[in-house]
Amino acid sequence: MNKKLFIKSLIIFLALTNLNFISAQENQKILDSIVAVVNEGVVLRSQLDFQIENITTRAELQGLELPKKEIMEEQLLEQLIIEEIQLQRAGQIGIQISDQMLNGAISLIAEENNISFEELPAILTADGIDYGRYRSDLRNQLIFEQLRQIDVIARINVSNTCFTKRIN
């Protein structure tokens, strides 16, 4: 008799636990997901969604027509994958942008727009641009520029005869 009570209690306990588990699963919210694995890095759904939203907003403001969402998503995903590959390559060869270099670039941008370095974050925020993301994107653009410069220099090939002719 004691065994039957134990088994009934166990069944009730498991049923209640299962109901709590199902309820907890229904309340879960996916924070982010991986849309592409790129070597040892990833491209996140949030990155892709941000790019789609950014392009869509700019197109609406400029009155431009966009391709279908699937096509745009595919093109933007390809762009994000290429950027991830470039960032990985830059990391492998040691390209880094210090905060000092980044602040110098931001100062130049502010100066070109006739505003101070200190005013820029507030102006960007007023335009709906997150200053932290702005810095991160600008840092990546500076890394891409250094990577392009290295690639151009690597492709320059001066033969010995050409060099000798120039010297003489």
JSON list of C-alpha atoms in Angstrom, two decimals:
[
{"chain": "A", "resi": 1, "resn": "MET", "atom": "CA", "xyz": [0.00, 0.00, 0.00]},
{"chain": "A", "resi": 2, "resn": "ASN", "atom": "CA", "xyz": [2.85, 2.34, 0.82]},
{"chain": "A", "resi": 3, "resn": "LYS", "atom": "CA", "xyz": [4.36, 1.66, -2.60]},
{"chain": "A", "resi": 4, "resn": "LYS", "atom": "CA", "xyz": [1.14, 2.66, -4.38]},
{"chain": "A", "resi": 5, "resn": "LEU", "atom": "CA", "xyz": [1.02, 5.97, -2.50]},
{"chain": "A", "resi": 6, "resn": "PHE", "atom": "CA", "xyz": [4.64, 6.65, -3.39]},
{"chain": "A", "resi": 7, "resn": "ILE", "atom": "CA", "xyz": [4.04, 5.89, -7.09]},
{"chain": "A", "resi": 8, "resn": "LYS", "atom": "CA", "xyz": [0.93, 8.13, -7.16]},
{"chain": "A", "resi": 9, "resn": "SER", "atom": "CA", "xyz": [2.86, 10.92, -5.47]},
{"chain": "A", "resi": 10, "resn": "LEU", "atom": "CA", "xyz": [5.71, 10.49, -7.92]},
{"chain": "A", "resi": 11, "resn": "ILE", "atom": "CA", "xyz": [3.34, 10.60, -10.92]},
{"chain": "A", "resi": 12, "resn": "ILE", "atom": "CA", "xyz": [1.66, 13.77, -9.58]},
{"chain": "A", "resi": 13, "resn": "PHE", "atom": "CA", "xyz": [5.05, 15.36, -8.91]},
{"chain": "A", "resi": 14, "resn": "LEU", "atom": "CA", "xyz": [6.31, 14.55, -12.43]},
{"chain": "A", "resi": 15, "resn": "ALA", "atom": "CA", "xyz": [3.09, 15.84, -14.00]},
{"chain": "A", "resi": 16, "resn": "LEU", "atom": "CA", "xyz": [3.33, 19.12, -12.07]},
{"chain": "A", "resi": 17, "resn": "THR", "atom": "CA", "xyz": [7.02, 19.46, -12.89]},
{"chain": "A", "resi": 18, "resn": "ASN", "atom": "CA", "xyz": [6.28, 18.84, -16.56]},
{"chain": "A", "resi": 19, "resn": "LEU", "atom": "CA", "xyz": [3.54, 21.51, -16.51]},
{"chain": "A", "resi": 20, "resn": "ASN", "atom": "CA", "xyz": [5.94, 23.99, -14.92]},
{"chain": "A", "resi": 21, "resn": "PHE", "atom": "CA", "xyz": [8.57, 23.13, -17.54]},
{"chain": "A", "resi": 22, "resn": "ILE", "atom": "CA", "xyz": [6.10, 23.64, -20.40]},
{"chain": "A", "resi": 23, "resn": "SER", "atom": "CA", "xyz": [4.95, 26.94, -18.86]},
{"chain": "A", "resi": 24, "resn": "ALA", "atom": "CA", "xyz": [8.56, 28.11, -18.49]},
{"chain": "A", "resi": 25, "resn": "GLN", "atom": "CA", "xyz": [9.30, 27.24, -22.13]},
{"chain": "A", "resi": 26, "resn": "GLU", "atom": "CA", "xyz": [6.31, 29.28, -23.30]},
{"chain": "A", "resi": 27, "resn": "ASN", "atom": "CA", "xyz": [7.58, 32.31, -21.38]},
{"chain": "A", "resi": 28, "resn": "GLN", "atom": "CA", "xyz": [11.07, 32.12, -22.85]},
{"chain": "A", "resi": 29, "resn": "LYS", "atom": "CA", "xyz": [12.15, 34.80, -25.28]},
{"chain": "A", "resi": 30, "resn": "ILE", "atom": "CA", "xyz": [14.92, 34.30, -27.79]},
{"chain": "A", "resi": 31, "resn": "LEU", "atom": "CA", "xyz": [17.49, 37.04, -27.23]},
{"chain": "A", "resi": 32, "resn": "ASP", "atom": "CA", "xyz": [19.48, 36.49, -30.41]},
{"chain": "A", "resi": 33, "resn": "SER", "atom": "CA", "xyz": [20.43, 33.79, -32.84]},
{"chain": "A", "resi": 34, "resn": "ILE", "atom": "CA", "xyz": [23.27, 32.90, -35.16]},
{"chain": "A", "resi": 35, "resn": "VAL", "atom": "CA", "xyz": [22.52, 33.36, -38.87]},
{"chain": "A", "resi": 36, "resn": "ALA", "atom": "CA", "xyz": [25.99, 32.46, -40.17]},
{"chain": "A", "resi": 37, "resn": "VAL", "atom": "CA", "xyz": [29.14, 30.85, -38.82]},
{"chain": "A", "resi": 38, "resn": "VAL", "atom": "CA", "xyz": [32.24, 32.46, -40.32]},
{"chain": "A", "resi": 39, "resn": "ASN", "atom": "CA", "xyz": [35.43, 30.55, -39.50]},
{"chain": "A", "resi": 40, "resn": "GLU", "atom": "CA", "xyz": [35.80, 31.18, -35.74]},
{"chain": "A", "resi": 41, "resn": "GLY", "atom": "CA", "xyz": [33.24, 34.01, -35.71]},
{"chain": "A", "resi": 42, "resn": "VAL", "atom": "CA", "xyz": [29.51, 34.41, -36.20]},
{"chain": "A", "resi": 43, "resn": "VAL", "atom": "CA", "xyz": [26.98, 36.79, -37.69]},
{"chain": "A", "resi": 44, "resn": "LEU", "atom": "CA", "xyz": [24.03, 37.35, -35.38]},
{"chain": "A", "resi": 45, "resn": "ARG", "atom": "CA", "xyz": [20.38, 37.84, -36.26]},
{"chain": "A", "resi": 46, "resn": "SER", "atom": "CA", "xyz": [20.49, 41.19, -34.41]},
{"chain": "A", "resi": 47, "resn": "GLN", "atom": "CA", "xyz": [23.29, 42.42, -36.69]},
{"chain": "A", "resi": 48, "resn": "LEU", "atom": "CA", "xyz": [21.33, 41.46, -39.79]},
{"chain": "A", "resi": 49, "resn": "ASP", "atom": "CA", "xyz": [18.09, 42.94, -38.45]},
{"chain": "A", "resi": 50, "resn": "PHE", "atom": "CA", "xyz": [19.89, 46.20, -37.59]},
{"chain": "A", "resi": 51, "resn": "GLN", "atom": "CA", "xyz": [21.27, 46.48, -41.13]},
{"chain": "A", "resi": 52, "resn": "ILE", "atom": "CA", "xyz": [17.86, 45.74, -42.66]},
{"chain": "A", "resi": 53, "resn": "GLU", "atom": "CA", "xyz": [16.18, 48.33, -40.44]},
{"chain": "A", "resi": 54, "resn": "ASN", "atom": "CA", "xyz": [18.91, 50.89, -41.15]},
{"chain": "A", "resi": 55, "resn": "ILE", "atom": "CA", "xyz": [18.71, 50.45, -44.95]},
{"chain": "A", "resi": 56, "resn": "THR", "atom": "CA", "xyz": [14.90, 50.45, -44.90]},
{"chain": "A", "resi": 57, "resn": "THR", "atom": "CA", "xyz": [14.74, 53.67, -42.86]},
{"chain": "A", "resi": 58, "resn": "ARG", "atom": "CA", "xyz": [17.24, 55.46, -45.12]},
{"chain": "A", "resi": 59, "resn": "ALA", "atom": "CA", "xyz": [15.43, 54.29, -48.25]},
{"chain": "A", "resi": 60, "resn": "GLU", "atom": "CA", "xyz": [12.09, 55.52, -46.91]},
{"chain": "A", "resi": 61, "resn": "LEU", "atom": "CA", "xyz": [13.57, 58.91, -46.04]},
{"chain": "A", "resi": 62, "resn": "GLN", "atom": "CA", "xyz": [15.05, 59.22, -49.54]},
{"chain": "A", "resi": 63, "resn": "GLY", "atom": "CA", "xyz": [11.99, 57.81, -51.28]},
{"chain": "A", "resi": 64, "resn": "LEU", "atom": "CA", "xyz": [13.89, 54.88, -52.75]},
{"chain": "A", "resi": 65, "resn": "GLU", "atom": "CA", "xyz": [12.39, 51.54, -53.67]},
{"chain": "A", "resi": 66, "resn": "LEU", "atom": "CA", "xyz": [13.99, 48.48, -52.12]},
{"chain": "A", "resi": 67, "resn": "PRO", "atom": "CA", "xyz": [14.24, 44.93, -53.44]},
{"chain": "A", "resi": 68, "resn": "LYS", "atom": "CA", "xyz": [12.17, 42.18, -51.81]},
{"chain": "A", "resi": 69, "resn": "LYS", "atom": "CA", "xyz": [13.01, 41.56, -48.17]},
{"chain": "A", "resi": 70, "resn": "GLU", "atom": "CA", "xyz": [14.46, 38.10, -48.93]},
{"chain": "A", "resi": 71, "resn": "ILE", "atom": "CA", "xyz": [16.83, 39.49, -51.56]},
{"chain": "A", "resi": 72, "resn": "MET", "atom": "CA", "xyz": [17.88, 42.39, -49.37]},
{"chain": "A", "resi": 73, "resn": "GLU", "atom": "CA", "xyz": [18.42, 40.03, -46.42]},
{"chain": "A", "resi": 74, "resn": "GLU", "atom": "CA", "xyz": [20.58, 37.73, -48.56]},
{"chain": "A", "resi": 75, "resn": "GLN", "atom": "CA", "xyz": [22.70, 40.64, -49.84]},
{"chain": "A", "resi": 76, "resn": "LEU", "atom": "CA", "xyz": [23.14, 42.15, -46.39]},
{"chain": "A", "resi": 77, "resn": "LEU", "atom": "CA", "xyz": [24.03, 38.76, -44.90]},
{"chain": "A", "resi": 78, "resn": "GLU", "atom": "CA", "xyz": [26.68, 38.34, -47.58]},
{"chain": "A", "resi": 79, "resn": "GLN", "atom": "CA", "xyz": [28.05, 41.79, -46.73]},
{"chain": "A", "resi": 80, "resn": "LEU", "atom": "CA", "xyz": [28.15, 40.97, -43.01]},
{"chain": "A", "resi": 81, "resn": "ILE", "atom": "CA", "xyz": [29.95, 37.69, -43.73]},
{"chain": "A", "resi": 82, "resn": "ILE", "atom": "CA", "xyz": [32.57, 39.50, -45.83]},
{"chain": "A", "resi": 83, "resn": "GLU", "atom": "CA", "xyz": [33.04, 42.08, -43.07]},
{"chain": "A", "resi": 84, "resn": "GLU", "atom": "CA", "xyz": [33.47, 39.32, -40.50]},
{"chain": "A", "resi": 85, "resn": "ILE", "atom": "CA", "xyz": [36.10, 37.64, -42.70]},
{"chain": "A", "resi": 86, "resn": "GLN", "atom": "CA", "xyz": [37.91, 40.97, -43.08]},
{"chain": "A", "resi": 87, "resn": "LEU", "atom": "CA", "xyz": [37.85, 41.61, -39.32]},
{"chain": "A", "resi": 88, "resn": "GLN", "atom": "CA", "xyz": [39.22, 38.12, -38.67]},
{"chain": "A", "resi": 89, "resn": "ARG", "atom": "CA", "xyz": [41.97, 38.64, -41.23]},
{"chain": "A", "resi": 90, "resn": "ALA", "atom": "CA", "xyz": [42.82, 42.04, -39.73]},
{"chain": "A", "resi": 91, "resn": "GLY", "atom": "CA", "xyz": [43.04, 40.44, -36.30]},
{"chain": "A", "resi": 92, "resn": "GLN", "atom": "CA", "xyz": [45.33, 37.70, -37.62]},
{"chain": "A", "resi": 93, "resn": "ILE", "atom": "CA", "xyz": [47.79, 40.21, -39.08]},
{"chain": "A", "resi": 94, "resn": "GLY", "atom": "CA", "xyz": [47.58, 42.48, -36.05]},
{"chain": "A", "resi": 95, "resn": "ILE", "atom": "CA", "xyz": [45.63, 45.47, -37.34]},
{"chain": "A", "resi": 96, "resn": "GLN", "atom": "CA", "xyz": [44.18, 47.39, -34.42]},
{"chain": "A", "resi": 97, "resn": "ILE", "atom": "CA", "xyz": [42.63, 50.82, -34.06]},
{"chain": "A", "resi": 98, "resn": "SER", "atom": "CA", "xyz": [43.42, 52.38, -30.69]},
{"chain": "A", "resi": 99, "resn": "ASP", "atom": "CA", "xyz": [40.95, 54.61, -28.87]},
{"chain": "A", "resi": 100, "resn": "GLN", "atom": "CA", "xyz": [43.30, 57.52, -29.57]},
{"chain": "A", "resi": 101, "resn": "MET", "atom": "CA", "xyz": [43.21, 56.86, -33.33]},
{"chain": "A", "resi": 102, "resn": "LEU", "atom": "CA", "xyz": [39.43, 56.43, -33.21]},
{"chain": "A", "resi": 103, "resn": "ASN", "atom": "CA", "xyz": [38.97, 59.67, -31.26]},
{"chain": "A", "resi": 104, "resn": "GLY", "atom": "CA", "xyz": [41.18, 61.44, -33.80]},
{"chain": "A", "resi": 105, "resn": "ALA", "atom": "CA", "xyz": [38.98, 60.23, -36.65]},
{"chain": "A", "resi": 106, "resn": "ILE", "atom": "CA", "xyz": [35.84, 61.27, -34.76]},
{"chain": "A", "resi": 107, "resn": "SER", "atom": "CA", "xyz": [37.38, 64.70, -34.12]},
{"chain": "A", "resi": 108, "resn": "LEU", "atom": "CA", "xyz": [38.00, 65.11, -37.86]},
{"chain": "A", "resi": 109, "resn": "ILE", "atom": "CA", "xyz": [34.42, 64.11, -38.67]},
{"chain": "A", "resi": 110, "resn": "ALA", "atom": "CA", "xyz": [33.09, 66.56, -36.05]},
{"chain": "A", "resi": 111, "resn": "GLU", "atom": "CA", "xyz": [35.33, 69.32, -37.38]},
{"chain": "A", "resi": 112, "resn": "GLU", "atom": "CA", "xyz": [34.17, 68.70, -40.97]},
{"chain": "A", "resi": 113, "resn": "ASN", "atom": "CA", "xyz": [30.58, 69.13, -39.73]},
{"chain": "A", "resi": 114, "resn": "ASN", "atom": "CA", "xyz": [31.42, 72.30, -37.76]},
{"chain": "A", "resi": 115, "resn": "ILE", "atom": "CA", "xyz": [30.69, 70.75, -34.38]},
{"chain": "A", "resi": 116, "resn": "SER", "atom": "CA", "xyz": [32.88, 69.86, -31.43]},
{"chain": "A", "resi": 117, "resn": "PHE", "atom": "CA", "xyz": [33.96, 66.35, -30.49]},
{"chain": "A", "resi": 118, "resn": "GLU", "atom": "CA", "xyz": [31.96, 66.70, -27.27]},
{"chain": "A", "resi": 119, "resn": "GLU", "atom": "CA", "xyz": [28.75, 67.70, -29.11]},
{"chain": "A", "resi": 120, "resn": "LEU", "atom": "CA", "xyz": [28.82, 64.76, -31.51]},
{"chain": "A", "resi": 121, "resn": "PRO", "atom": "CA", "xyz": [27.32, 62.08, -29.20]},
{"chain": "A", "resi": 122, "resn": "ALA", "atom": "CA", "xyz": [24.28, 64.23, -28.41]},
{"chain": "A", "resi": 123, "resn": "ILE", "atom": "CA", "xyz": [23.75, 65.11, -32.08]},
{"chain": "A", "resi": 124, "resn": "LEU", "atom": "CA", "xyz": [23.99, 61.45, -33.10]},
{"chain": "A", "resi": 125, "resn": "THR", "atom": "CA", "xyz": [21.56, 60.43, -30.36]},
{"chain": "A", "resi": 126, "resn": "ALA", "atom": "CA", "xyz": [19.12, 63.13, -31.51]},
{"chain": "A", "resi": 127, "resn": "ASP", "atom": "CA", "xyz": [19.32, 61.57, -35.00]},
{"chain": "A", "resi": 128, "resn": "GLY", "atom": "CA", "xyz": [18.57, 58.13, -33.53]},
{"chain": "A", "resi": 129, "resn": "ILE", "atom": "CA", "xyz": [22.14, 56.84, -33.80]},
{"chain": "A", "resi": 130, "resn": "ASP", "atom": "CA", "xyz": [23.67, 55.01, -30.85]},
{"chain": "A", "resi": 131, "resn": "TYR", "atom": "CA", "xyz": [27.08, 56.58, -30.14]},
{"chain": "A", "resi": 132, "resn": "GLY", "atom": "CA", "xyz": [28.63, 53.28, -28.98]},
{"chain": "A", "resi": 133, "resn": "ARG", "atom": "CA", "xyz": [27.55, 51.56, -32.18]},
{"chain": "A", "resi": 134, "resn": "TYR", "atom": "CA", "xyz": [28.78, 54.57, -34.19]},
{"chain": "A", "resi": 135, "resn": "ARG", "atom": "CA", "xyz": [32.24, 54.24, -32.61]},
{"chain": "A", "resi": 136, "resn": "SER", "atom": "CA", "xyz": [32.28, 50.49, -33.24]},
{"chain": "A", "resi": 137, "resn": "ASP", "atom": "CA", "xyz": [31.23, 50.88, -36.88]},
{"chain": "A", "resi": 138, "resn": "LEU", "atom": "CA", "xyz": [33.79, 53.64, -37.45]},
{"chain": "A", "resi": 139, "resn": "ARG", "atom": "CA", "xyz": [36.52, 51.51, -35.85]},
{"chain": "A", "resi": 140, "resn": "ASN", "atom": "CA", "xyz": [35.63, 48.68, -38.24]},
{"chain": "A", "resi": 141, "resn": "GLN", "atom": "CA", "xyz": [35.70, 51.05, -41.22]},
{"chain": "A", "resi": 142, "resn": "LEU", "atom": "CA", "xyz": [39.17, 52.24, -40.21]},
{"chain": "A", "resi": 143, "resn": "ILE", "atom": "CA", "xyz": [40.30, 48.62, -39.91]},
{"chain": "A", "resi": 144, "resn": "PHE", "atom": "CA", "xyz": [38.91, 47.88, -43.39]},
{"chain": "A", "resi": 145, "resn": "GLU", "atom": "CA", "xyz": [40.77, 50.91, -44.78]},
{"chain": "A", "resi": 146, "resn": "GLN", "atom": "CA", "xyz": [44.08, 49.74, -43.27]},
{"chain": "A", "resi": 147, "resn": "LEU", "atom": "CA", "xyz": [43.45, 46.27, -44.68]},
{"chain": "A", "resi": 148, "resn": "ARG", "atom": "CA", "xyz": [42.85, 47.73, -48.17]},
{"chain": "A", "resi": 149, "resn": "GLN", "atom": "CA", "xyz": [46.07, 49.76, -47.92]},
{"chain": "A", "resi": 150, "resn": "ILE", "atom": "CA", "xyz": [48.03, 46.64, -46.99]},
{"chain": "A", "resi": 151, "resn": "ASP", "atom": "CA", "xyz": [46.49, 44.78, -49.94]},
{"chain": "A", "resi": 152, "resn": "VAL", "atom": "CA", "xyz": [47.39, 47.58, -52.37]},
{"chain": "A", "resi": 153, "resn": "ILE", "atom": "CA", "xyz": [50.96, 47.78, -51.11]},
{"chain": "A", "resi": 154, "resn": "ALA", "atom": "CA", "xyz": [51.30, 44.00, -51.41]},
{"chain": "A", "resi": 155, "resn": "ARG", "atom": "CA", "xyz": [50.26, 44.19, -55.08]},
{"chain": "A", "resi": 156, "resn": "ILE", "atom": "CA", "xyz": [52.83, 46.79, -56.02]},
{"chain": "A", "resi": 157, "resn": "ASN", "atom": "CA", "xyz": [55.65, 45.04, -57.81]},
{"chain": "A", "resi": 158, "resn": "VAL", "atom": "CA", "xyz": [58.65, 46.94, -59.07]},
{"chain": "A", "resi": 159, "resn": "SER", "atom": "CA", "xyz": [61.11, 44.96, -61.14]},
{"chain": "A", "resi": 160, "resn": "ASN", "atom": "CA", "xyz": [64.85, 45.40, -60.73]},
{"chain": "A", "resi": 161, "resn": "THR", "atom": "CA", "xyz": [65.23, 46.75, -64.29]},
{"chain": "A", "resi": 162, "resn": "CYS", "atom": "CA", "xyz": [62.51, 49.33, -63.74]},
{"chain": "A", "resi": 163, "resn": "PHE", "atom": "CA", "xyz": [64.11, 50.33, -60.44]},
{"chain": "A", "resi": 164, "resn": "THR", "atom": "CA", "xyz": [67.56, 50.60, -62.06]},
{"chain": "A", "resi": 165, "resn": "LYS", "atom": "CA", "xyz": [66.18, 52.73, -64.91]},
{"chain": "A", "resi": 166, "resn": "ARG", "atom": "CA", "xyz": [64.58, 55.14, -62.44]},
{"chain": "A", "resi": 167, "resn": "ILE", "atom": "CA", "xyz": [67.77, 55.53, -60.44]},
{"chain": "A", "resi": 168, "resn": "ASN", "atom": "CA", "xyz": [69.95, 56.20, -63.47]}
]
